Short mmCIF file of N, CA and C in Angstrom, two decimals:
data_model
loop_
_atom_site.label_atom_id
_atom_site.label_comp_id
_atom_site.label_asym_id
_atom_site.label_seq_id
_atom_site.Cartn_x
_atom_site.Cartn_y
_atom_site.Cartn_z
N MET O 1 14.16 30.96 15.35
CA MET O 1 13.35 30.65 16.50
C MET O 1 12.34 29.56 16.22
N PHE O 2 11.61 29.65 15.11
CA PHE O 2 10.58 28.67 14.74
C PHE O 2 11.09 27.88 13.53
N ALA O 3 12.09 27.07 13.73
CA ALA O 3 12.67 26.30 12.63
C ALA O 3 11.63 25.34 12.05
N THR O 4 10.88 24.68 12.92
CA THR O 4 9.83 23.79 12.44
C THR O 4 8.54 24.12 13.14
N VAL O 5 7.49 24.14 12.40
CA VAL O 5 6.15 24.40 12.98
C VAL O 5 5.26 23.25 12.53
N PRO O 6 4.70 22.48 13.42
CA PRO O 6 3.81 21.40 13.01
C PRO O 6 2.66 21.89 12.13
N ARG O 7 2.21 21.01 11.25
CA ARG O 7 1.15 21.38 10.30
C ARG O 7 -0.08 21.92 11.01
N LEU O 8 -0.45 21.37 12.16
CA LEU O 8 -1.60 21.82 12.90
C LEU O 8 -1.46 23.31 13.23
N LEU O 9 -0.25 23.74 13.53
CA LEU O 9 -0.04 25.10 13.95
C LEU O 9 -0.17 26.11 12.80
N THR O 10 -0.12 25.62 11.55
CA THR O 10 -0.25 26.54 10.43
C THR O 10 -1.68 27.00 10.22
N LYS O 11 -2.62 26.35 10.87
CA LYS O 11 -4.01 26.82 10.84
C LYS O 11 -4.10 28.08 11.64
N ARG O 12 -4.73 29.10 11.14
CA ARG O 12 -4.74 30.43 11.78
C ARG O 12 -5.24 30.36 13.22
N LYS O 13 -6.29 29.58 13.48
CA LYS O 13 -6.85 29.60 14.83
C LYS O 13 -5.91 28.99 15.86
N TYR O 14 -4.93 28.17 15.42
CA TYR O 14 -3.97 27.57 16.34
C TYR O 14 -2.67 28.36 16.34
N PHE O 15 -2.42 29.08 15.30
CA PHE O 15 -1.12 29.72 15.11
C PHE O 15 -0.84 30.79 16.15
N ILE O 16 -1.81 31.69 16.38
CA ILE O 16 -1.59 32.82 17.30
C ILE O 16 -1.39 32.30 18.73
N PRO O 17 -2.20 31.38 19.24
CA PRO O 17 -1.94 30.85 20.60
C PRO O 17 -0.57 30.16 20.69
N ALA O 18 -0.15 29.52 19.60
CA ALA O 18 1.15 28.85 19.62
C ALA O 18 2.24 29.86 19.70
N LEU O 19 2.13 30.99 18.98
CA LEU O 19 3.11 32.01 19.05
C LEU O 19 3.14 32.61 20.47
N ALA O 20 2.00 32.79 21.08
CA ALA O 20 1.95 33.34 22.44
C ALA O 20 2.65 32.38 23.40
N ALA O 21 2.43 31.07 23.22
CA ALA O 21 3.08 30.09 24.10
C ALA O 21 4.57 30.11 23.89
N ALA O 22 5.01 30.26 22.65
CA ALA O 22 6.43 30.26 22.35
C ALA O 22 7.08 31.53 22.86
N ALA O 23 6.33 32.61 22.90
CA ALA O 23 6.91 33.88 23.37
C ALA O 23 7.29 33.84 24.82
N ILE O 24 6.64 32.95 25.57
CA ILE O 24 6.97 32.85 27.03
C ILE O 24 8.40 32.39 27.16
N ALA O 25 8.88 31.64 26.22
CA ALA O 25 10.29 31.14 26.27
C ALA O 25 11.26 32.22 25.87
N VAL O 26 10.81 33.31 25.26
CA VAL O 26 11.71 34.40 24.83
C VAL O 26 12.04 35.27 26.03
N PRO O 27 13.33 35.56 26.27
CA PRO O 27 13.67 36.36 27.41
C PRO O 27 12.93 37.72 27.41
N GLY O 28 12.37 38.07 28.53
CA GLY O 28 11.66 39.35 28.66
C GLY O 28 10.23 39.30 28.16
N ALA O 29 9.79 38.19 27.63
CA ALA O 29 8.46 38.13 27.11
C ALA O 29 7.43 37.70 28.14
N SER O 30 7.86 37.20 29.28
CA SER O 30 6.92 36.73 30.28
C SER O 30 6.05 37.86 30.79
N ALA O 31 6.61 39.04 30.96
CA ALA O 31 5.81 40.16 31.47
C ALA O 31 4.78 40.57 30.44
N ILE O 32 5.08 40.49 29.17
CA ILE O 32 4.14 40.83 28.11
C ILE O 32 3.04 39.77 28.06
N ALA O 33 3.43 38.51 28.19
CA ALA O 33 2.41 37.45 28.12
C ALA O 33 1.48 37.54 29.31
N GLU O 34 1.98 37.93 30.48
CA GLU O 34 1.12 38.06 31.67
C GLU O 34 0.17 39.23 31.53
N SER O 35 0.54 40.25 30.78
CA SER O 35 -0.28 41.43 30.67
C SER O 35 -1.56 41.13 29.85
N GLY O 36 -1.59 40.00 29.14
CA GLY O 36 -2.77 39.63 28.42
C GLY O 36 -2.83 40.23 27.00
N ASP O 37 -1.74 40.83 26.54
CA ASP O 37 -1.77 41.36 25.17
C ASP O 37 -2.00 40.20 24.22
N GLU O 38 -2.73 40.49 23.17
CA GLU O 38 -3.09 39.47 22.20
C GLU O 38 -1.95 39.28 21.18
N PRO O 39 -2.25 39.15 19.91
CA PRO O 39 -1.24 38.74 18.91
C PRO O 39 0.08 39.43 18.99
N SER O 40 0.13 40.68 19.32
CA SER O 40 1.40 41.40 19.42
C SER O 40 1.96 41.08 20.79
N ILE O 41 2.77 40.08 20.87
CA ILE O 41 3.26 39.59 22.16
C ILE O 41 4.64 40.12 22.48
N GLY O 42 5.02 41.20 21.89
CA GLY O 42 6.28 41.82 22.23
C GLY O 42 7.41 41.42 21.30
N LEU O 43 7.13 40.62 20.31
CA LEU O 43 8.15 40.26 19.38
C LEU O 43 8.25 41.29 18.30
N SER O 44 9.44 41.62 17.91
CA SER O 44 9.58 42.56 16.81
C SER O 44 9.16 41.90 15.49
N ASP O 45 8.96 42.71 14.46
CA ASP O 45 8.53 42.15 13.18
C ASP O 45 9.58 41.19 12.64
N ALA O 46 10.83 41.39 12.95
CA ALA O 46 11.92 40.55 12.45
C ALA O 46 11.83 39.16 13.08
N GLU O 47 11.34 39.06 14.35
CA GLU O 47 11.29 37.79 15.02
C GLU O 47 9.98 37.03 14.73
N ALA O 48 8.97 37.74 14.33
CA ALA O 48 7.68 37.09 14.11
C ALA O 48 7.77 36.19 12.87
N ILE O 49 6.95 35.19 12.83
CA ILE O 49 6.90 34.27 11.69
C ILE O 49 5.46 34.23 11.21
N SER O 50 5.28 34.20 9.92
CA SER O 50 3.93 34.16 9.38
C SER O 50 3.68 32.83 8.73
N VAL O 51 2.42 32.55 8.49
CA VAL O 51 2.00 31.30 7.84
C VAL O 51 2.62 31.22 6.47
N THR O 52 2.72 32.31 5.76
CA THR O 52 3.27 32.29 4.40
C THR O 52 4.77 31.93 4.42
N GLU O 53 5.44 32.17 5.50
CA GLU O 53 6.86 31.80 5.58
C GLU O 53 7.02 30.32 5.87
N VAL O 54 6.07 29.74 6.55
CA VAL O 54 6.12 28.35 6.96
C VAL O 54 5.56 27.44 5.85
N ALA O 55 4.57 27.90 5.10
CA ALA O 55 3.86 27.06 4.13
C ALA O 55 4.77 26.49 3.07
N PRO O 56 5.64 27.22 2.38
CA PRO O 56 6.44 26.60 1.33
C PRO O 56 7.31 25.46 1.82
N PRO O 57 8.03 25.57 2.93
CA PRO O 57 8.80 24.41 3.38
C PRO O 57 7.90 23.21 3.75
N LEU O 58 6.77 23.47 4.32
CA LEU O 58 5.82 22.38 4.64
C LEU O 58 5.33 21.71 3.38
N ALA O 59 4.98 22.49 2.37
CA ALA O 59 4.48 21.94 1.12
C ALA O 59 5.58 21.13 0.49
N ARG O 60 6.80 21.59 0.50
CA ARG O 60 7.94 20.88 -0.09
C ARG O 60 8.14 19.55 0.67
N PHE O 61 8.03 19.61 1.99
CA PHE O 61 8.16 18.40 2.81
C PHE O 61 7.11 17.39 2.47
N HIS O 62 5.85 17.81 2.35
CA HIS O 62 4.74 16.89 2.05
C HIS O 62 4.89 16.33 0.64
N ARG O 63 5.36 17.11 -0.31
CA ARG O 63 5.58 16.64 -1.67
C ARG O 63 6.68 15.58 -1.65
N THR O 64 7.75 15.80 -0.89
CA THR O 64 8.82 14.82 -0.78
C THR O 64 8.30 13.50 -0.20
N ILE O 65 7.47 13.56 0.79
CA ILE O 65 6.87 12.37 1.39
C ILE O 65 6.05 11.63 0.33
N ARG O 66 5.27 12.33 -0.44
CA ARG O 66 4.43 11.69 -1.47
C ARG O 66 5.31 10.99 -2.52
N VAL O 67 6.40 11.62 -2.89
CA VAL O 67 7.30 11.05 -3.90
C VAL O 67 7.98 9.77 -3.33
N VAL O 68 8.37 9.82 -2.08
CA VAL O 68 8.99 8.65 -1.46
C VAL O 68 7.98 7.53 -1.36
N LYS O 69 6.76 7.80 -0.95
CA LYS O 69 5.71 6.74 -0.87
C LYS O 69 5.47 6.14 -2.26
N HIS O 70 5.40 7.00 -3.28
CA HIS O 70 5.19 6.51 -4.64
C HIS O 70 6.32 5.57 -5.06
N ARG O 71 7.56 5.99 -4.79
CA ARG O 71 8.71 5.16 -5.20
C ARG O 71 8.67 3.83 -4.48
N MET O 72 8.31 3.84 -3.20
CA MET O 72 8.24 2.60 -2.44
C MET O 72 7.18 1.67 -3.01
N ALA O 73 6.04 2.22 -3.41
CA ALA O 73 4.97 1.40 -4.01
C ALA O 73 5.43 0.82 -5.33
N VAL O 74 6.15 1.59 -6.13
CA VAL O 74 6.64 1.12 -7.44
C VAL O 74 7.64 -0.01 -7.19
N GLU O 75 8.50 0.13 -6.20
CA GLU O 75 9.47 -0.92 -5.91
C GLU O 75 8.78 -2.20 -5.42
N ARG O 76 7.73 -2.05 -4.59
CA ARG O 76 6.99 -3.23 -4.13
C ARG O 76 6.35 -3.98 -5.30
N ARG O 77 5.74 -3.19 -6.24
CA ARG O 77 5.14 -3.85 -7.39
C ARG O 77 6.19 -4.53 -8.26
N ALA O 78 7.33 -3.91 -8.45
CA ALA O 78 8.40 -4.52 -9.21
C ALA O 78 8.89 -5.80 -8.58
N GLU O 79 9.01 -5.78 -7.25
CA GLU O 79 9.46 -7.00 -6.49
C GLU O 79 8.42 -8.11 -6.68
N ALA O 80 7.15 -7.77 -6.60
CA ALA O 80 6.10 -8.77 -6.80
C ALA O 80 6.14 -9.38 -8.20
N ARG O 81 6.41 -8.52 -9.21
CA ARG O 81 6.53 -9.04 -10.58
C ARG O 81 7.74 -9.95 -10.73
N ARG O 82 8.87 -9.59 -10.05
CA ARG O 82 10.05 -10.45 -10.13
C ARG O 82 9.76 -11.81 -9.49
N GLU O 83 9.08 -11.79 -8.33
CA GLU O 83 8.73 -13.08 -7.66
C GLU O 83 7.81 -13.92 -8.56
N GLN O 84 6.85 -13.25 -9.20
CA GLN O 84 5.96 -13.99 -10.08
C GLN O 84 6.70 -14.60 -11.27
N ARG O 85 7.64 -13.82 -11.85
CA ARG O 85 8.42 -14.36 -12.95
C ARG O 85 9.24 -15.57 -12.52
N GLU O 86 9.81 -15.47 -11.31
CA GLU O 86 10.59 -16.61 -10.79
C GLU O 86 9.69 -17.83 -10.62
N LEU O 87 8.48 -17.62 -10.10
CA LEU O 87 7.55 -18.67 -9.89
C LEU O 87 7.20 -19.33 -11.23
N PHE O 88 6.80 -18.45 -12.19
CA PHE O 88 6.38 -19.00 -13.47
C PHE O 88 7.52 -19.56 -14.29
N ALA O 89 8.76 -19.22 -13.95
CA ALA O 89 9.91 -19.82 -14.66
C ALA O 89 9.98 -21.31 -14.38
N SER O 90 9.44 -21.75 -13.24
CA SER O 90 9.46 -23.16 -12.85
C SER O 90 8.19 -23.90 -13.27
N LEU O 91 7.33 -23.29 -14.08
CA LEU O 91 6.10 -23.96 -14.52
C LEU O 91 6.42 -25.08 -15.46
N PRO O 92 5.56 -26.07 -15.48
CA PRO O 92 5.73 -27.18 -16.45
C PRO O 92 5.74 -26.69 -17.89
N ALA O 93 6.37 -27.45 -18.74
CA ALA O 93 6.50 -27.06 -20.16
C ALA O 93 5.10 -26.85 -20.78
N GLY O 94 5.03 -25.85 -21.62
CA GLY O 94 3.78 -25.58 -22.34
C GLY O 94 2.79 -24.69 -21.61
N VAL O 95 3.08 -24.33 -20.35
CA VAL O 95 2.18 -23.50 -19.59
C VAL O 95 2.77 -22.08 -19.52
N THR O 96 1.99 -21.11 -19.96
CA THR O 96 2.47 -19.74 -19.93
C THR O 96 1.89 -18.99 -18.76
N PRO O 97 2.61 -18.03 -18.24
CA PRO O 97 2.09 -17.23 -17.12
C PRO O 97 0.79 -16.51 -17.49
N GLU O 98 0.69 -16.04 -18.72
CA GLU O 98 -0.51 -15.33 -19.18
C GLU O 98 -1.73 -16.22 -19.11
N THR O 99 -1.58 -17.48 -19.51
CA THR O 99 -2.70 -18.43 -19.46
C THR O 99 -3.17 -18.64 -18.04
N MET O 100 -2.22 -18.89 -17.13
CA MET O 100 -2.57 -19.13 -15.76
C MET O 100 -3.21 -17.90 -15.10
N GLU O 101 -2.69 -16.75 -15.44
CA GLU O 101 -3.22 -15.50 -14.89
C GLU O 101 -4.67 -15.29 -15.39
N ALA O 102 -4.90 -15.57 -16.65
CA ALA O 102 -6.24 -15.42 -17.22
C ALA O 102 -7.22 -16.34 -16.55
N ILE O 103 -6.81 -17.62 -16.35
CA ILE O 103 -7.70 -18.59 -15.71
C ILE O 103 -8.01 -18.18 -14.28
N GLY O 104 -6.99 -17.74 -13.52
CA GLY O 104 -7.17 -17.32 -12.15
C GLY O 104 -8.12 -16.14 -12.02
N LEU O 105 -7.95 -15.16 -12.92
CA LEU O 105 -8.83 -13.98 -12.93
C LEU O 105 -10.24 -14.35 -13.23
N CYS O 106 -10.43 -15.20 -14.23
CA CYS O 106 -11.76 -15.63 -14.63
C CYS O 106 -12.46 -16.44 -13.57
N GLU O 107 -11.74 -17.38 -12.95
CA GLU O 107 -12.32 -18.27 -11.98
C GLU O 107 -12.69 -17.60 -10.67
N SER O 108 -11.82 -16.75 -10.16
CA SER O 108 -12.01 -16.21 -8.81
C SER O 108 -11.72 -14.73 -8.70
N GLY O 109 -11.49 -14.09 -9.85
CA GLY O 109 -11.08 -12.68 -9.76
C GLY O 109 -9.65 -12.55 -9.22
N GLY O 110 -8.91 -13.64 -9.23
CA GLY O 110 -7.52 -13.64 -8.75
C GLY O 110 -7.39 -13.75 -7.24
N ASP O 111 -8.51 -14.06 -6.57
CA ASP O 111 -8.53 -14.18 -5.08
C ASP O 111 -8.16 -15.58 -4.67
N PRO O 112 -6.99 -15.79 -4.03
CA PRO O 112 -6.61 -17.15 -3.62
C PRO O 112 -7.43 -17.71 -2.47
N THR O 113 -8.24 -16.90 -1.82
CA THR O 113 -9.06 -17.39 -0.72
C THR O 113 -10.55 -17.58 -1.12
N ALA O 114 -10.84 -17.41 -2.40
CA ALA O 114 -12.21 -17.50 -2.87
C ALA O 114 -12.80 -18.91 -2.65
N VAL O 115 -14.07 -18.94 -2.31
CA VAL O 115 -14.78 -20.21 -2.10
C VAL O 115 -16.13 -20.04 -2.82
N SER O 116 -16.52 -21.07 -3.61
CA SER O 116 -17.80 -20.99 -4.30
C SER O 116 -18.94 -20.97 -3.31
N SER O 117 -20.13 -20.58 -3.78
CA SER O 117 -21.27 -20.41 -2.86
C SER O 117 -21.66 -21.71 -2.18
N ASP O 118 -21.47 -22.87 -2.86
CA ASP O 118 -21.80 -24.14 -2.19
C ASP O 118 -20.58 -24.74 -1.48
N GLY O 119 -19.44 -24.11 -1.57
CA GLY O 119 -18.21 -24.54 -0.84
C GLY O 119 -17.47 -25.68 -1.52
N SER O 120 -17.90 -26.12 -2.69
CA SER O 120 -17.22 -27.25 -3.27
C SER O 120 -15.97 -26.83 -4.10
N TYR O 121 -15.90 -25.63 -4.57
CA TYR O 121 -14.76 -25.16 -5.34
C TYR O 121 -14.05 -24.06 -4.55
N ARG O 122 -12.72 -24.21 -4.47
CA ARG O 122 -11.98 -23.38 -3.52
C ARG O 122 -10.66 -22.86 -4.11
N GLY O 123 -10.32 -21.66 -3.75
CA GLY O 123 -9.02 -21.10 -4.13
C GLY O 123 -9.08 -20.27 -5.39
N LYS O 124 -7.95 -19.79 -5.79
CA LYS O 124 -7.80 -18.95 -6.97
C LYS O 124 -8.26 -19.64 -8.26
N TYR O 125 -8.03 -20.95 -8.35
CA TYR O 125 -8.39 -21.70 -9.56
C TYR O 125 -9.61 -22.57 -9.36
N GLN O 126 -10.31 -22.39 -8.25
CA GLN O 126 -11.53 -23.09 -7.91
C GLN O 126 -11.37 -24.61 -8.01
N PHE O 127 -10.40 -25.11 -7.30
CA PHE O 127 -10.17 -26.57 -7.21
C PHE O 127 -11.24 -27.19 -6.37
N ASP O 128 -11.64 -28.46 -6.70
CA ASP O 128 -12.39 -29.23 -5.75
C ASP O 128 -11.35 -30.12 -5.03
N TYR O 129 -11.70 -30.71 -3.90
CA TYR O 129 -10.71 -31.41 -3.09
C TYR O 129 -10.03 -32.55 -3.85
N GLY O 130 -10.79 -33.28 -4.65
CA GLY O 130 -10.24 -34.43 -5.40
C GLY O 130 -9.17 -33.97 -6.41
N THR O 131 -9.52 -32.93 -7.17
CA THR O 131 -8.57 -32.44 -8.15
C THR O 131 -7.33 -31.88 -7.47
N TRP O 132 -7.53 -31.17 -6.40
CA TRP O 132 -6.41 -30.59 -5.65
C TRP O 132 -5.46 -31.71 -5.19
N GLU O 133 -5.99 -32.79 -4.67
CA GLU O 133 -5.17 -33.88 -4.21
C GLU O 133 -4.49 -34.61 -5.37
N SER O 134 -5.14 -34.62 -6.54
CA SER O 134 -4.59 -35.33 -7.70
C SER O 134 -3.31 -34.64 -8.23
N VAL O 135 -3.12 -33.39 -7.91
CA VAL O 135 -1.90 -32.68 -8.35
C VAL O 135 -0.94 -32.46 -7.18
N GLY O 136 -1.13 -33.21 -6.08
CA GLY O 136 -0.20 -33.20 -4.96
C GLY O 136 -0.54 -32.24 -3.84
N GLY O 137 -1.68 -31.58 -3.93
CA GLY O 137 -2.07 -30.66 -2.86
C GLY O 137 -2.63 -31.44 -1.66
N SER O 138 -2.57 -30.79 -0.51
CA SER O 138 -3.19 -31.40 0.68
C SER O 138 -3.90 -30.33 1.47
N GLY O 139 -4.97 -30.68 2.15
CA GLY O 139 -5.73 -29.72 2.90
C GLY O 139 -6.67 -28.90 2.03
N ASP O 140 -6.96 -27.72 2.52
CA ASP O 140 -7.93 -26.84 1.80
C ASP O 140 -7.17 -26.01 0.73
N PRO O 141 -7.58 -26.08 -0.52
CA PRO O 141 -6.90 -25.28 -1.55
C PRO O 141 -7.00 -23.79 -1.25
N ALA O 142 -8.08 -23.31 -0.70
CA ALA O 142 -8.21 -21.88 -0.42
C ALA O 142 -7.31 -21.43 0.72
N ALA O 143 -6.81 -22.35 1.51
CA ALA O 143 -5.90 -22.03 2.63
C ALA O 143 -4.44 -22.13 2.18
N ALA O 144 -4.18 -22.69 1.03
CA ALA O 144 -2.83 -22.85 0.54
C ALA O 144 -2.29 -21.51 0.07
N PRO O 145 -0.96 -21.31 0.14
CA PRO O 145 -0.38 -20.07 -0.36
C PRO O 145 -0.66 -19.93 -1.86
N GLU O 146 -0.78 -18.70 -2.29
CA GLU O 146 -1.09 -18.44 -3.72
C GLU O 146 -0.06 -19.06 -4.64
N ALA O 147 1.21 -19.04 -4.28
CA ALA O 147 2.25 -19.61 -5.13
C ALA O 147 2.03 -21.11 -5.32
N GLU O 148 1.60 -21.78 -4.26
CA GLU O 148 1.31 -23.22 -4.38
C GLU O 148 0.10 -23.46 -5.27
N GLN O 149 -0.93 -22.64 -5.13
CA GLN O 149 -2.10 -22.75 -6.00
C GLN O 149 -1.70 -22.57 -7.46
N ASP O 150 -0.85 -21.55 -7.72
CA ASP O 150 -0.41 -21.31 -9.08
C ASP O 150 0.31 -22.55 -9.63
N TYR O 151 1.21 -23.09 -8.84
CA TYR O 151 2.01 -24.22 -9.26
C TYR O 151 1.13 -25.46 -9.51
N ARG O 152 0.22 -25.74 -8.60
CA ARG O 152 -0.66 -26.91 -8.75
C ARG O 152 -1.60 -26.73 -9.97
N ALA O 153 -2.06 -25.52 -10.18
CA ALA O 153 -2.95 -25.27 -11.36
C ALA O 153 -2.15 -25.46 -12.64
N ALA O 154 -0.85 -25.06 -12.64
CA ALA O 154 -0.01 -25.22 -13.82
C ALA O 154 0.23 -26.71 -14.07
N LEU O 155 0.43 -27.49 -13.04
CA LEU O 155 0.58 -28.94 -13.19
C LEU O 155 -0.69 -29.53 -13.81
N LEU O 156 -1.82 -29.09 -13.28
CA LEU O 156 -3.11 -29.61 -13.84
C LEU O 156 -3.28 -29.22 -15.29
N TYR O 157 -2.89 -27.99 -15.62
CA TYR O 157 -3.01 -27.53 -17.00
C TYR O 157 -2.08 -28.33 -17.91
N ALA O 158 -0.89 -28.65 -17.43
CA ALA O 158 0.08 -29.41 -18.21
C ALA O 158 -0.45 -30.84 -18.45
N GLN O 159 -1.15 -31.38 -17.48
CA GLN O 159 -1.72 -32.77 -17.62
C GLN O 159 -2.98 -32.80 -18.45
N SER O 160 -3.87 -31.84 -18.25
CA SER O 160 -5.23 -31.93 -18.85
C SER O 160 -5.60 -30.83 -19.76
N GLY O 161 -4.75 -29.87 -19.95
CA GLY O 161 -5.11 -28.70 -20.78
C GLY O 161 -6.14 -27.86 -20.07
N SER O 162 -7.00 -27.20 -20.85
CA SER O 162 -7.95 -26.28 -20.23
C SER O 162 -9.26 -26.98 -19.82
N SER O 163 -9.39 -28.27 -20.03
CA SER O 163 -10.65 -28.94 -19.73
C SER O 163 -11.11 -28.84 -18.27
N PRO O 164 -10.17 -28.80 -17.26
CA PRO O 164 -10.68 -28.62 -15.91
C PRO O 164 -11.38 -27.28 -15.65
N TRP O 165 -11.21 -26.33 -16.57
CA TRP O 165 -11.85 -25.03 -16.43
C TRP O 165 -12.67 -24.79 -17.71
N PRO O 166 -13.83 -25.42 -17.76
CA PRO O 166 -14.62 -25.41 -19.02
C PRO O 166 -15.07 -24.00 -19.43
N VAL O 167 -15.29 -23.09 -18.52
CA VAL O 167 -15.72 -21.75 -18.87
C VAL O 167 -14.50 -20.85 -19.07
N CYS O 168 -13.54 -20.95 -18.20
CA CYS O 168 -12.41 -20.02 -18.19
C CYS O 168 -11.17 -20.53 -18.92
N GLY O 169 -11.09 -21.81 -19.23
CA GLY O 169 -9.86 -22.38 -19.80
C GLY O 169 -9.57 -22.10 -21.23
#
């Protein structure tokens, strides 16, 4: 009769009224429901359902949902790592992904939309407009996709080494 019970209904204060409402659908129960009887709504003990009977399947269901969410998050992170490896596979010779990651984290905390307080340095690698344009970038470095910022920074590193980033390079 109660194959599924929503989580809200497992709370005691909601459970009894829900059982009373469900009993109206049971043949012969309408007269009992009209009489105003409380929790004993005319259902035999075999037909009644308790919170303890519903709780284990609900707990198992919620555990399954948590496991599925965790697996999806792990898959998303793995996909991001694959994309990053593909991007860094095309970096200019002599530039390692670890070097670029360290510079990006040091310069902006890895935030591709970061802008310095005076607005002159922008993006993950804190490019100024002149340097950004010298490596083929156009427009605002902080508005460019992160992959483009990574690539342009790698080009700059291949040309000039770590000197463009005197503190973080």
